Each structure stands twice: as C-alpha cells, then as structure tokens.
Amino acid sequence: MSTKNNSREKGELVLRMRGLRMEGQADGEWHEIVKGIDLDLHRGEVVGLIGESGAGKSTIGLASMGFARPGCKITAGSIEFDGTDLMQQSEDYKRNLRGGRISYVAQSAAASFNPAHKLIDQFGEAAVQHGVLTKSEADRDAKDLYRRLELPNPDTIGYRYPHQVSGGQLQRAMVAMAMACKPDLIIFDEPTTALDVTTQIEVLAAVKDIVTTFNTAAIYITHDLAVVAQVADKIMVLRHGNMIELGETRSMIAKPKEDYTRELLAVRTYKKEEFAEANDDVPILKVSNITASYGKGVNVLDNVSMEIHRGHTVAVVGESGSGKSTLARVITGLLPPSQGSIEFEGEILPPALKSRNKDQLRRLQMIYQMPDTALNPRQRVRDVIGRPLSFYLGMQGQEKENRIRELLTLIELDPDHFIDRFPGELSGGQKQRICIARALAAEPELIICDEVTSALDQLVAEEILKLLQRLQNELHVSYMFITHDIATVKAISDEMVVMLQGEIVEQGEKDVVLTPPQHEYTELLLSSVPEMDPDWLDDLLAKRAAGEVVSTIASKPNA
Amino acid sequence: MTRFLKFMQSAPWSARFGMFVIAVYVFVAFFVPVLAPFGETELVGRSYQGWDSTYWLGTDSLGRDMFTRILYGARNTIGIAFITTCLAFLFGGLLGFMSATLGGWVDQLLGRFVDVIMAIPSLIFALLLLTIFGTSVPVLIIIIAVLDSTRVYRLARAVGMNITVMEYVEAAKLRGEGLWWIIRREILPNAMPPMVAEFGLRFCFVFLFISGLSFLGLGIKPPIADWGSMVKENAALISYGDITPLLPAGAIALLTVAVNFVVDWFLHKTSGLRDEH
Amino acid sequence: MNAILTMIAQRLALGLLTLFVVSLIIFFSVSLMPGDYAEAILGQAALPDTVKAFREQLGLDQPAYVRYFQWLGGVLTGDLGTSFSSERAVTELIGARFGNTMFLAAYAAVIAMPLALVLGVLAALYRNSFYDRTVNVVTLTTISSPEFFLAYVLIMFLSVGLWNGSEMIMGGLFPPIANVSNDVGFWERVYRTTLPAITMTLVIVAHMMRMTRASVIDLLASPYIEMANLKGLSKSRIVFKHALPNALAPIINVIAVNMAYLIVGVVLIEVVFVYPGLGGLLVDSVSKRDMPVVQGSCLVFAAVYIMLNLTADVLSIVSNPRLLHPR
C-alpha cells in the first residue's frame, strides 16, 4: 500500500502486459483466444479495448487482474501490476489486489450484485475485508459517492436491495462500488451495453467523472467506438485475439491506420441513397387507434395509428418498454387489440391470427432479432426456405428446388454451399440472411423487421442493412423496422415513428422528425446517441447543465 | 457411420462399460431359450441345492435351477419394465407437448390433474390401486405406466415450453401451420435429446419400482421368473450366509447402474450442461 | 411482508385443497373395485343373505356421498373404521406403528441430512477432482440398487456374516431383524434399528448429495459469485456470505424432496427388517385386501407427504431475498 499514497500524479506505469497468450476450452479442446497482446497503462490513463464478439476484449480485461474465467487459462506472457508480475504470484497475493487496488465493473449490474445483501454492504465489503476501511468509513464513502454520481436519495438508496433499484441506478452503484478502495486500476466491462441510450449517458458521465476525479487508470471494454471515444485516452482495436491497431483516441478517429479500423469507423455512416417517393395510393398497412394490453393490466399500446406505403421503410423507434414490439405482435395477430383496426391494402384484417386466411398471412412476413432462435436448429436451409414455398405457393419438386436456389442467390449465399447446411453450421450474419430468404419465399408485401441487426456485430449488421435495402429496390417490398438504434433509423428509413410508453409521440418523414423543432422526448433520444467525436459527451453535459437541451422529460420513468 | 464411431470413442470408460452391460442383457433377453440349461419353471432337483457343475448357482426353494431363472428373469423383468416405460412416454409425452403448444385451459386442466396425482407418493398410490384391481401383469403395467406418465408429462411440458417460446415456433404459427405439424416438425426434433435421457432414467425408476413391488409379493407373481420375487422367495438362505438370493438383486443393480452411466454421459454430451463454466 | 403472507396463505389453502381431493380419490377408488365390495371380501361362494347383511353392516346401501362424509367425519375425529382381518380399530393399528415409522425416518434423517449437505457442497466446490468423480460413481451405484439389495448386503456383512465353506466370517454387529416393542428403551431401540437406518441413509445421501451438488454448482456459476471473486474475497467468505444465503431455497427444496422420499422408501425397508411400522402394515393389508387399513395408511402417508412438500414451499418463499424485500 506504500506506493499508493506517495504518487498520485499522472504518468507512473500501473500495468505492463507483455506477450499475453490465453486459451479457451470449446468442445473439449483448447483454442488460442488471445494471441500475444502487449499493453501499457499509466496512472490517470484510460485505454479502450474495442472489437467485435470473439475479439477477446473481456478475457484480456480480466487477465489484467490475473484472473481467467473457468474454461480459460493464461498460457504465456507477463502481467506486471505496479512492477510485480502477477503470473509469478500466489493466489493470495492476487486476491489481495482484487477489489483493493484493481476493481471490476461488470456488464450486468443486476446479475452481478448479490440479491441477498443491501447495496451499501456490498459497497464496503472488499474494502473492509482488505482492511482498508472500517465499515462506518465505508458507509460514509458510499453515500458521498452515491451523491457524486447523482443517484436519487444518496443517503438511503444504499439500504435497498439490488432488485429494488432500476438498471441505470444499479450500474452507477456498481461504478461507485468499484471506487470503494480508491483503486489504481478499474476494469469497465461493457458497463452500458445493456442500457437504453438515454440511461447510457448517465452511466458514461459517472464513469468519466470518477476516472478524472480520482486520477485512476482504467480499461474500458466495449464494442462501440463512439462510446469509447468519450472516455478513453487511447484505443486498442482487437480482432480474433490479435491487436489490429493502438493509438491516441483523437488521432485514431481522425486518421485510422488499418482497414479494419476504418471499417469499424464507417459503420455508422451508411445512408440509403434513393428515398422512396411519396405515393398517394392506398397504404399497404393502415393501423387505426390501436389499444392493447396483456391480460387485464395497463395498456401496453394506447391509441396508436400509423401507415406504411408500398416500397417504403418505416422505422418504429423507442426504448425498452415503449411498446414497439407489442405493436408488431398486434399487427401479426399474435395479440388481438382491445380497440382499433388494422387494414391491409384497404381490406380489414381479422384481429386474431387464427381467423386470417393463408393469403393474408403470406403477404405479411416477419424477421426476428435473434437469428439463433428464429431458425429451427434441426432443419436444413432447404427445408427452412422450402416450407413457405410449398405451404403458400404449392411448389413441389424441381420447381421448389430451383426457387430455393434462386432465393439463396438473391441473399448472396452460394446455393451449392449452403442449401444442405443446418443453422448450427452458419455464422450469425448468414443465419439472418436465411431468415430474410424465408420471409421473401412467401412473396410478401410487408416485412416486419424486429431489431434485426441488434444481435449482430456492427460490420455484419451493416451488410444486412445494405442487403435489405437492395432487396427493397428490386422487389418494392415495404418494411416496418422496429429498432432502438438511431443510427439504423438514419441509415434505412423513409419515415419514422417515435414511441414512448405505448404512445406515439411523433411521426412523419425521417428528415422532418430528425430536424428540430421536435417533441422533447425525440430531442432527448436523439441527443443521447453517442457520436464519433471525443468532445461529444462533455459538450452535451455542458449544454444540458446550461439548460440548452432537454436533460430529462416529465413522463419518463426514473432511469 | 464414422461420425457414430467417433462419437463412441469419445465416451468415457463408465459409459462404455454401461453400453457393454446393456448389450449383454439385451442379448440374453432375446436368446434365453437357447442359452438356458433348463426350462423356466422346470423342477430339476431338490430344494436349496448348493452350487455345483450341473446347477451352477444351485436350486431354489422349489428345486428349480437358479441360473436358468436368472436368465429368464432378464427377459421377463426387463421386458415388462420396458413396455411400461414406453406406455408412460406415449401418454405423458403426447399430453405434455400438447399442453405446451396449446396452453390455455387444456394446459391448466392437465396440469392440475397431474398435480393431484403427484401429491400422493407413487408407491402408496400403486399399492392402493393394486389392492383394488388385484395383482396381474397387465394391471401392473397399466397402473405403473399411468402413475409414471405424470412425471413424463411434467418433463415433456417443460421441454416443450422452452421450445415453444423460440421464435421459430412463433414463425411457424405466423405462417399458419397447424398444431400437429408444429409438434411433429418443430418441437419433437428439438425435444429428443432430453426425452431420450429421461427415457433411460424413467426406465431405471420403473424397473426398480416393479422389482420392489415383486419383492413385496405384489408385483410379478410366480411361477414367472422375476428378479424381485426371486429375492423374496429365497431370502431364507441369507441367514445361512449364502449369497445366492442376492444375485438377482445384483443383476437389477448392475443394469440400472449401466443405464445410469450411459444417460449421465449422454446428458453431459447433449445438454451443454457442462460443469466447466 | 404482506405479499409473502398472501403467498403463504395461498400455499396453505392449496395444500388443504389437495388433501381434500386426495381423500376423495382414496375413498372413491374403492368403488372402482371390480364386482361388489362385500362380495369381494366374502368371496364368490357367500350366500346372498350374508352378503346383504354384510353390506348393511358396512353401510354400503347408502349413497356414496353420504358414506364419504361419514368416512371424512370419522377421519377428522380419529375414527378410520375397523379392520376386516383383525376386527381391531384402524386408528389403533396405525397409531402404534406410525410412531415407529417416524422414529426410523427421523433416525435416518439425522444421519443423512448433515452428511449429504457437507458431501454435496464439497463435491461442488472441488468439482471434477478425484473426490468428485469417486463420489459420483459411488452415489450413482447406490441410487441404482434396489433398497432390498442394499439392505441384504448390509445384513450379510454386518449381521449374519458370510459362509466361506467352513465357517461364518464377519457379521455379528447388529441384529438382522429390527424387533422393537413398547418396552424397549431408547438406546436399545436405536441399536436395533441401526441397520434399517443405515440402509435408508445410503439411499437418501446419494440422492440428496447429487441434488445439493447440482444446485450449488448452478449457484457458483452466477455472475455475483464471479464478482465476489473479483472483489478479492476469501473462498470461505464467498461460500458462506455470498453463496449460502442464496442456496437456502434450493437446499431446503432438496431436503424436503428427500424427506418425502424417506417417508415412502421406508415401506420396503420395513418389510426387509420385519420392522413393526406403518409400511409393513400397509403391505400386509394390501395382500389381505383389508380395505379400511389400506385406506387409512394411504391417507396418513399422503398427508405426511403433502405436509412436507408444503413446508418446503413455504420455507423457500421465506428464504427468497427478492420476496422478503419487495420493491
């Protein structure tokens, strides 16, 4: 503990990682998942680890604590913390560092807080156990930090149990807990990934505030470059366990050296080229005054009306609990509404799925968020795409086979390679393409896309968006695009609908909705989306403090 | 075929041992008339003769050859337990999947019914029913199959529920597919691994259950050769330090252990329920 | 707290309802009996007049629901009717033996519970170690063996001994027959019932240990345990402070399931050791088709079973922190 007090100034080396190699176990065999990583981290410095799934970011983050998850092991390299190689130290030595001088903030605070203990008891536990603080000192610190991180009722919130506190607050309480021992190094492992954008801001602000105030070194792990740009001094780009590029945040964003980094930077810039023209035909879908609820509880949808025209893409935007997915369930007939009507090309659709005829079902198709669960793992690609062909269109034999191949070509997969595969033999992006082909096989007029890109890595998601756009240009199909991601909306939609707590707060052409003046919630939502600009967060917080932009809205439940 | 061989090679020694034992039992059950030195109910000597070269394991209380009866026991005891388990899976599995897919009042009704049946310990319920209907082999099979199908129902429903919440089932419903198609094409193929494992475990349970009843004198009755009742008939020998009556009991234990070993490995392989994480 | 009280009240009501339905089943299952009840008792050869008189004596000429409520009234006042075979009151027959059965079950439980919990938690903590694998194979073997097999093996090794061709070896530690009567003192009773208790313990420990191991492993995989590790807490603190409070509900469940199993498993063990318990009585009465005794014993077993499951339900509600501290 002696080094801790005498040098708090910036610049001293805290972590020095050399040639780190790790293996992970899959199907009973060991595979290398981290392939020789070097990393230096100085006091007061924040390094962002960024990459897609399987890049090894979390594994490296945990390794800096000398920790490997069960099923993983460190095979080579050195991890020097404060001049001592953790690889050479006993488990007791490392245990003393963890929670004392190095702490960890997990992705899901809800799962990582013990449900059986109060927040404040968990806050001080590590500090008291390591003999740094007494319980009463820890409680006092907790309240100070809760206040600093702007948690409501900072003096009493600690005496609640984790499940009594909302997600965003819990995540901030976890950031506070990580600071209990005033550590030299904090690992932030995707702390905002599970949160809505408007909540994400609060946690990001908390992280930034803590790190600068206490001059702590930190590793910030995320898949989102715009998020990491707000907090990190340098960024390390990882892919498949290799380092692709390391550089200062500003210079990397301005001038990336590697192609892969450039691709990651480019993902949020895709825009559809030609916009569908407004036509005054009968709309494909017309939803009028829909009100719906699950059981006899509160209405999940309240008096919702919208239209979708042929060849158009309408994005339905909202955060969790806004009712956007429920709207899809009502339109598909899974949840008959208590009031209102749905018209398809001017013809009233029966509210319940069971009373709709085959042709009505055929014209409305759906693509899901999770391609993993949307495809039956026991059916081959041929059967998945072939079933709608025979079910709706009565195709058989060679005609069906040819059509399946045609559809595979249409979604840019080689029929010879893919027609006999099971979903387990496909990547996430390929599975989503198969789902698209299954929807197209029915020759629909309207496809409902429910968060179709949010489970995918960004580069793959971008490919899927481009494919959907190309298909729309060729086939003039309409899309209802449900998403929480504003970047996706900007990329693909013609019109947009903003939902909040089961109501539509704003709708219209995309450019109109995106330009002020807007409904205050739309403004809050749009301003909360991180931009690829390292000053974005500071500017926004300054503006919000000055009251130039909305920082909260009256009807929004506390985050 | 090569994939199958590779799969077998990955089996630990316990599972291989289990598969070997099961194979031997099945072989004996099929070829017992050829393998057995005497007839099933044939009186061949005095009662309670010791082990010698003619009567390898001696004779029982009535003078029938023990070794022959143990071999016949494989056919009778395993056969009855197997038929019972199959019936239980037919009732329980079908109703369970229907409950999961249909939901609503069908699910509620079946669920409550099963709850009540399961609120009575199955051995006690079986004893009550056997008192009423008397003890014959068909009655035994039906009673145990019905009682055991409640457990199969619970599992099939739970497994089915986990599958029906999958979006591919929703996709099939949205496409307009019927109930039977959804059960057969979407649910059943995905429910197979846990159901197969459960079949092994239920078989063990039923097998032990029937043996227990026979041991109590309420299951399979003489002169049919059955392992449980053979233990009861010859238990007197135990007080003379003779282990012969324990052999049929050991035969029961060995088969159950073997099935359990194989199921253990199968579950470990297929469920992804690995201990490592 | 109110939510919890409501939940507990609901469970209690459900338990009572179940018990009521079970009593209906037990009573009316008799009417499923092929042929007439009285004929079945007296045999085909009985004179019609005798059958008629017997029927009236049993009250069989009254409508079923009347008989049910008479029977239920009897049950509630401790009158379960008269045994056909011994002409004694069923309550008296059951009463004496119920105590014996509970004694044996409690004896086995006292040994089995702590043993199984400790072994199970250890197996989970040191999973895939040599200890864990050994325990896995041993318990799997025990579970797979019929109870009477285990019982006879124990009798041979610990009681009568083995005949090696010329003399008896081993054995002589405990009596092979658990012969207890009311005048036997407590420690003598413990000694005489040791073998049946050990047999039951073997079976229960195997089941319980495996269930405990599975639920503890499940728990140890949760993110908050990883968090506790990353906070640098000691292993004992992680187990006792972080795992245990959350493990209570699943462990209580394991105990209850096995207690219920114990109560039923006792039937076979009692027969092997000729122990004067409720299980032995039930089996005897089934062979004699002594309906009142069968009904009475079944009702008692079912009631104990339902009560144990109910207790487990209530305890696991009470030990769930999410329910204890509602929003």
PDB file of C-alpha atoms in Angstrom, chain C residues 114-237:
ATOM      1  CA  PRO C 114     -25.759 -33.175   7.505  1.00  0.00           C
ATOM      2  CA  LEU C 115     -23.714 -35.852   5.743  1.00  0.00           C
ATOM      3  CA  ALA C 116     -25.345 -35.264   2.371  1.00  0.00           C
ATOM      4  CA  LEU C 117     -25.131 -31.486   2.579  1.00  0.00           C
ATOM      5  CA  VAL C 118     -21.452 -31.477   3.517  1.00  0.00           C
ATOM      6  CA  LEU C 119     -20.517 -34.103   0.907  1.00  0.00           C
ATOM      7  CA  GLY C 120     -22.598 -32.356  -1.755  1.00  0.00           C
ATOM      8  CA  VAL C 121     -21.171 -28.897  -1.143  1.00  0.00           C
ATOM      9  CA  LEU C 122     -17.636 -30.329  -1.118  1.00  0.00           C
ATOM     10  CA  ALA C 123     -18.238 -32.145  -4.396  1.00  0.00           C
ATOM     11  CA  ALA C 124     -19.470 -28.890  -5.932  1.00  0.00           C
ATOM     12  CA  LEU C 125     -16.529 -26.875  -4.616  1.00  0.00           C
ATOM     13  CA  TYR C 126     -13.983 -29.426  -5.825  1.00  0.00           C
ATOM     14  CA  ARG C 127     -15.795 -30.490  -8.945  1.00  0.00           C
ATOM     15  CA  ASN C 128     -14.036 -32.741 -11.413  1.00  0.00           C
ATOM     16  CA  SER C 129     -11.494 -33.643  -8.741  1.00  0.00           C
ATOM     17  CA  PHE C 130     -10.751 -37.261  -7.906  1.00  0.00           C
ATOM     18  CA  TYR C 131     -13.030 -36.960  -4.875  1.00  0.00           C
ATOM     19  CA  ASP C 132     -15.896 -35.648  -7.001  1.00  0.00           C
ATOM     20  CA  ARG C 133     -15.592 -38.380  -9.612  1.00  0.00           C
ATOM     21  CA  THR C 134     -15.399 -41.122  -6.998  1.00  0.00           C
ATOM     22  CA  VAL C 135     -18.408 -39.780  -5.168  1.00  0.00           C
ATOM     23  CA  ASN C 136     -20.281 -39.535  -8.459  1.00  0.00           C
ATOM     24  CA  VAL C 137     -19.734 -43.206  -9.287  1.00  0.00           C
ATOM     25  CA  VAL C 138     -20.470 -44.398  -5.758  1.00  0.00           C
ATOM     26  CA  THR C 139     -23.715 -42.447  -5.447  1.00  0.00           C
ATOM     27  CA  LEU C 140     -24.837 -43.460  -8.909  1.00  0.00           C
ATOM     28  CA  THR C 141     -24.335 -47.089  -7.910  1.00  0.00           C
ATOM     29  CA  THR C 142     -26.258 -46.638  -4.674  1.00  0.00           C
ATOM     30  CA  ILE C 143     -29.162 -44.945  -6.425  1.00  0.00           C
ATOM     31  CA  SER C 144     -29.255 -47.734  -8.974  1.00  0.00           C
ATOM     32  CA  SER C 145     -29.509 -50.513  -6.430  1.00  0.00           C
ATOM     33  CA  PRO C 146     -32.876 -51.693  -5.166  1.00  0.00           C
ATOM     34  CA  GLU C 147     -33.289 -50.831  -1.476  1.00  0.00           C
ATOM     35  CA  PHE C 148     -33.715 -54.506  -0.565  1.00  0.00           C
ATOM     36  CA  PHE C 149     -30.380 -55.300  -2.228  1.00  0.00           C
ATOM     37  CA  LEU C 150     -28.558 -52.750  -0.083  1.00  0.00           C
ATOM     38  CA  ALA C 151     -30.437 -53.998   2.960  1.00  0.00           C
ATOM     39  CA  TYR C 152     -29.470 -57.646   2.427  1.00  0.00           C
ATOM     40  CA  VAL C 153     -25.850 -56.773   1.653  1.00  0.00           C
ATOM     41  CA  LEU C 154     -25.692 -54.878   4.945  1.00  0.00           C
ATOM     42  CA  ILE C 155     -27.379 -57.763   6.759  1.00  0.00           C
ATOM     43  CA  MET C 156     -24.809 -60.194   5.391  1.00  0.00           C
ATOM     44  CA  PHE C 157     -21.767 -58.113   6.209  1.00  0.00           C
ATOM     45  CA  LEU C 158     -22.820 -56.543   9.496  1.00  0.00           C
ATOM     46  CA  SER C 159     -25.210 -59.109  10.914  1.00  0.00           C
ATOM     47  CA  VAL C 160     -25.365 -62.773   9.883  1.00  0.00           C
ATOM     48  CA  GLY C 161     -21.970 -62.967   8.187  1.00  0.00           C
ATOM     49  CA  LEU C 162     -20.803 -64.872   5.119  1.00  0.00           C
ATOM     50  CA  TRP C 163     -20.372 -68.650   4.755  1.00  0.00           C
ATOM     51  CA  ASN C 164     -16.909 -69.232   3.289  1.00  0.00           C
ATOM     52  CA  GLY C 165     -17.351 -73.001   3.048  1.00  0.00           C
ATOM     53  CA  SER C 166     -16.347 -73.951   6.533  1.00  0.00           C
ATOM     54  CA  GLU C 167     -17.320 -71.158   8.913  1.00  0.00           C
ATOM     55  CA  MET C 168     -19.167 -67.851   9.104  1.00  0.00           C
ATOM     56  CA  ILE C 169     -16.970 -64.791   8.718  1.00  0.00           C
ATOM     57  CA  MET C 170     -17.741 -61.164   9.628  1.00  0.00           C
ATOM     58  CA  GLY C 171     -21.170 -60.132  10.847  1.00  0.00           C
ATOM     59  CA  GLY C 172     -22.493 -60.135  14.375  1.00  0.00           C
ATOM     60  CA  LEU C 173     -22.539 -56.357  14.831  1.00  0.00           C
ATOM     61  CA  PHE C 174     -26.265 -55.688  14.653  1.00  0.00           C
ATOM     62  CA  PRO C 175     -29.415 -57.801  14.808  1.00  0.00           C
ATOM     63  CA  PRO C 176     -30.764 -58.740  11.325  1.00  0.00           C
ATOM     64  CA  ILE C 177     -34.325 -58.141  12.460  1.00  0.00           C
ATOM     65  CA  ALA C 178     -35.351 -54.802  13.884  1.00  0.00           C
ATOM     66  CA  ASN C 179     -37.583 -56.135  16.600  1.00  0.00           C
ATOM     67  CA  VAL C 180     -38.872 -53.305  18.764  1.00  0.00           C
ATOM     68  CA  SER C 181     -41.783 -53.162  21.117  1.00  0.00           C
ATOM     69  CA  ASN C 182     -43.013 -50.512  23.516  1.00  0.00           C
ATOM     70  CA  ASP C 183     -40.989 -51.745  26.462  1.00  0.00           C
ATOM     71  CA  VAL C 184     -37.647 -51.362  24.647  1.00  0.00           C
ATOM     72  CA  GLY C 185     -35.564 -48.448  25.948  1.00  0.00           C
ATOM     73  CA  PHE C 186     -34.437 -45.561  23.700  1.00  0.00           C
ATOM     74  CA  TRP C 187     -30.785 -46.619  23.192  1.00  0.00           C
ATOM     75  CA  GLU C 188     -31.701 -50.267  22.730  1.00  0.00           C
ATOM     76  CA  ARG C 189     -34.203 -49.121  20.123  1.00  0.00           C
ATOM     77  CA  VAL C 190     -31.512 -47.066  18.396  1.00  0.00           C
ATOM     78  CA  TYR C 191     -29.206 -50.101  18.375  1.00  0.00           C
ATOM     79  CA  ARG C 192     -31.839 -52.443  16.968  1.00  0.00           C
ATOM     80  CA  THR C 193     -32.877 -50.051  14.185  1.00  0.00           C
ATOM     81  CA  THR C 194     -29.324 -49.184  13.136  1.00  0.00           C
ATOM     82  CA  LEU C 195     -29.265 -51.451  10.066  1.00  0.00           C
ATOM     83  CA  PRO C 196     -32.531 -50.179   8.555  1.00  0.00           C
ATOM     84  CA  ALA C 197     -31.441 -46.633   9.354  1.00  0.00           C
ATOM     85  CA  ILE C 198     -28.094 -47.135   7.591  1.00  0.00           C
ATOM     86  CA  THR C 199     -29.812 -48.621   4.546  1.00  0.00           C
ATOM     87  CA  MET C 200     -32.119 -45.634   4.263  1.00  0.00           C
ATOM     88  CA  THR C 201     -29.240 -43.277   4.855  1.00  0.00           C
ATOM     89  CA  LEU C 202     -27.291 -44.781   1.962  1.00  0.00           C
ATOM     90  CA  VAL C 203     -30.133 -44.214  -0.471  1.00  0.00           C
ATOM     91  CA  ILE C 204     -31.049 -40.744   0.779  1.00  0.00           C
ATOM     92  CA  VAL C 205     -27.480 -39.486   0.986  1.00  0.00           C
ATOM     93  CA  ALA C 206     -26.855 -40.462  -2.625  1.00  0.00           C
ATOM     94  CA  HIS C 207     -29.950 -38.651  -3.886  1.00  0.00           C
ATOM     95  CA  MET C 208     -29.511 -35.605  -1.697  1.00  0.00           C
ATOM     96  CA  MET C 209     -25.845 -35.246  -2.339  1.00  0.00           C
ATOM     97  CA  ARG C 210     -26.277 -35.217  -6.092  1.00  0.00           C
ATOM     98  CA  MET C 211     -29.065 -32.672  -5.889  1.00  0.00           C
ATOM     99  CA  THR C 212     -27.088 -30.472  -3.499  1.00  0.00           C
ATOM    100  CA  ARG C 213     -24.055 -30.640  -5.766  1.00  0.00           C
ATOM    101  CA  ALA C 214     -26.075 -29.675  -8.830  1.00  0.00           C
ATOM    102  CA  SER C 215     -27.748 -26.701  -7.169  1.00  0.00           C
ATOM    103  CA  VAL C 216     -24.515 -25.407  -5.632  1.00  0.00           C
ATOM    104  CA  ILE C 217     -22.698 -25.674  -8.982  1.00  0.00           C
ATOM    105  CA  ASP C 218     -25.547 -23.791 -10.586  1.00  0.00           C
ATOM    106  CA  LEU C 219     -25.236 -21.093  -7.967  1.00  0.00           C
ATOM    107  CA  LEU C 220     -21.458 -20.812  -8.183  1.00  0.00           C
ATOM    108  CA  ALA C 221     -21.745 -20.075 -11.896  1.00  0.00           C
ATOM    109  CA  SER C 222     -23.779 -16.919 -11.268  1.00  0.00           C
ATOM    110  CA  PRO C 223     -22.225 -13.519 -12.076  1.00  0.00           C
ATOM    111  CA  TYR C 224     -22.420 -12.282  -8.498  1.00  0.00           C
ATOM    112  CA  ILE C 225     -20.141 -15.091  -7.366  1.00  0.00           C
ATOM    113  CA  GLU C 226     -17.645 -14.100 -10.072  1.00  0.00           C
ATOM    114  CA  MET C 227     -17.990 -10.539  -8.794  1.00  0.00           C
ATOM    115  CA  ALA C 228     -17.219 -11.718  -5.260  1.00  0.00           C
ATOM    116  CA  ASN C 229     -14.093 -13.415  -6.620  1.00  0.00           C
ATOM    117  CA  LEU C 230     -13.097 -10.248  -8.424  1.00  0.00           C
ATOM    118  CA  LYS C 231     -13.539  -8.316  -5.188  1.00  0.00           C
ATOM    119  CA  GLY C 232     -10.782 -10.493  -3.796  1.00  0.00           C
ATOM    120  CA  LEU C 233     -12.883 -12.118  -1.079  1.00  0.00           C
ATOM    121  CA  SER C 234     -11.695 -15.289   0.590  1.00  0.00           C
ATOM    122  CA  LYS C 235     -13.130 -18.605  -0.525  1.00  0.00           C
ATOM    123  CA  SER C 236     -14.860 -19.227   2.800  1.00  0.00           C
ATOM    124  CA  ARG C 237     -16.450 -15.756   2.716  1.00  0.00           C
TER     125      ARG C 237
END
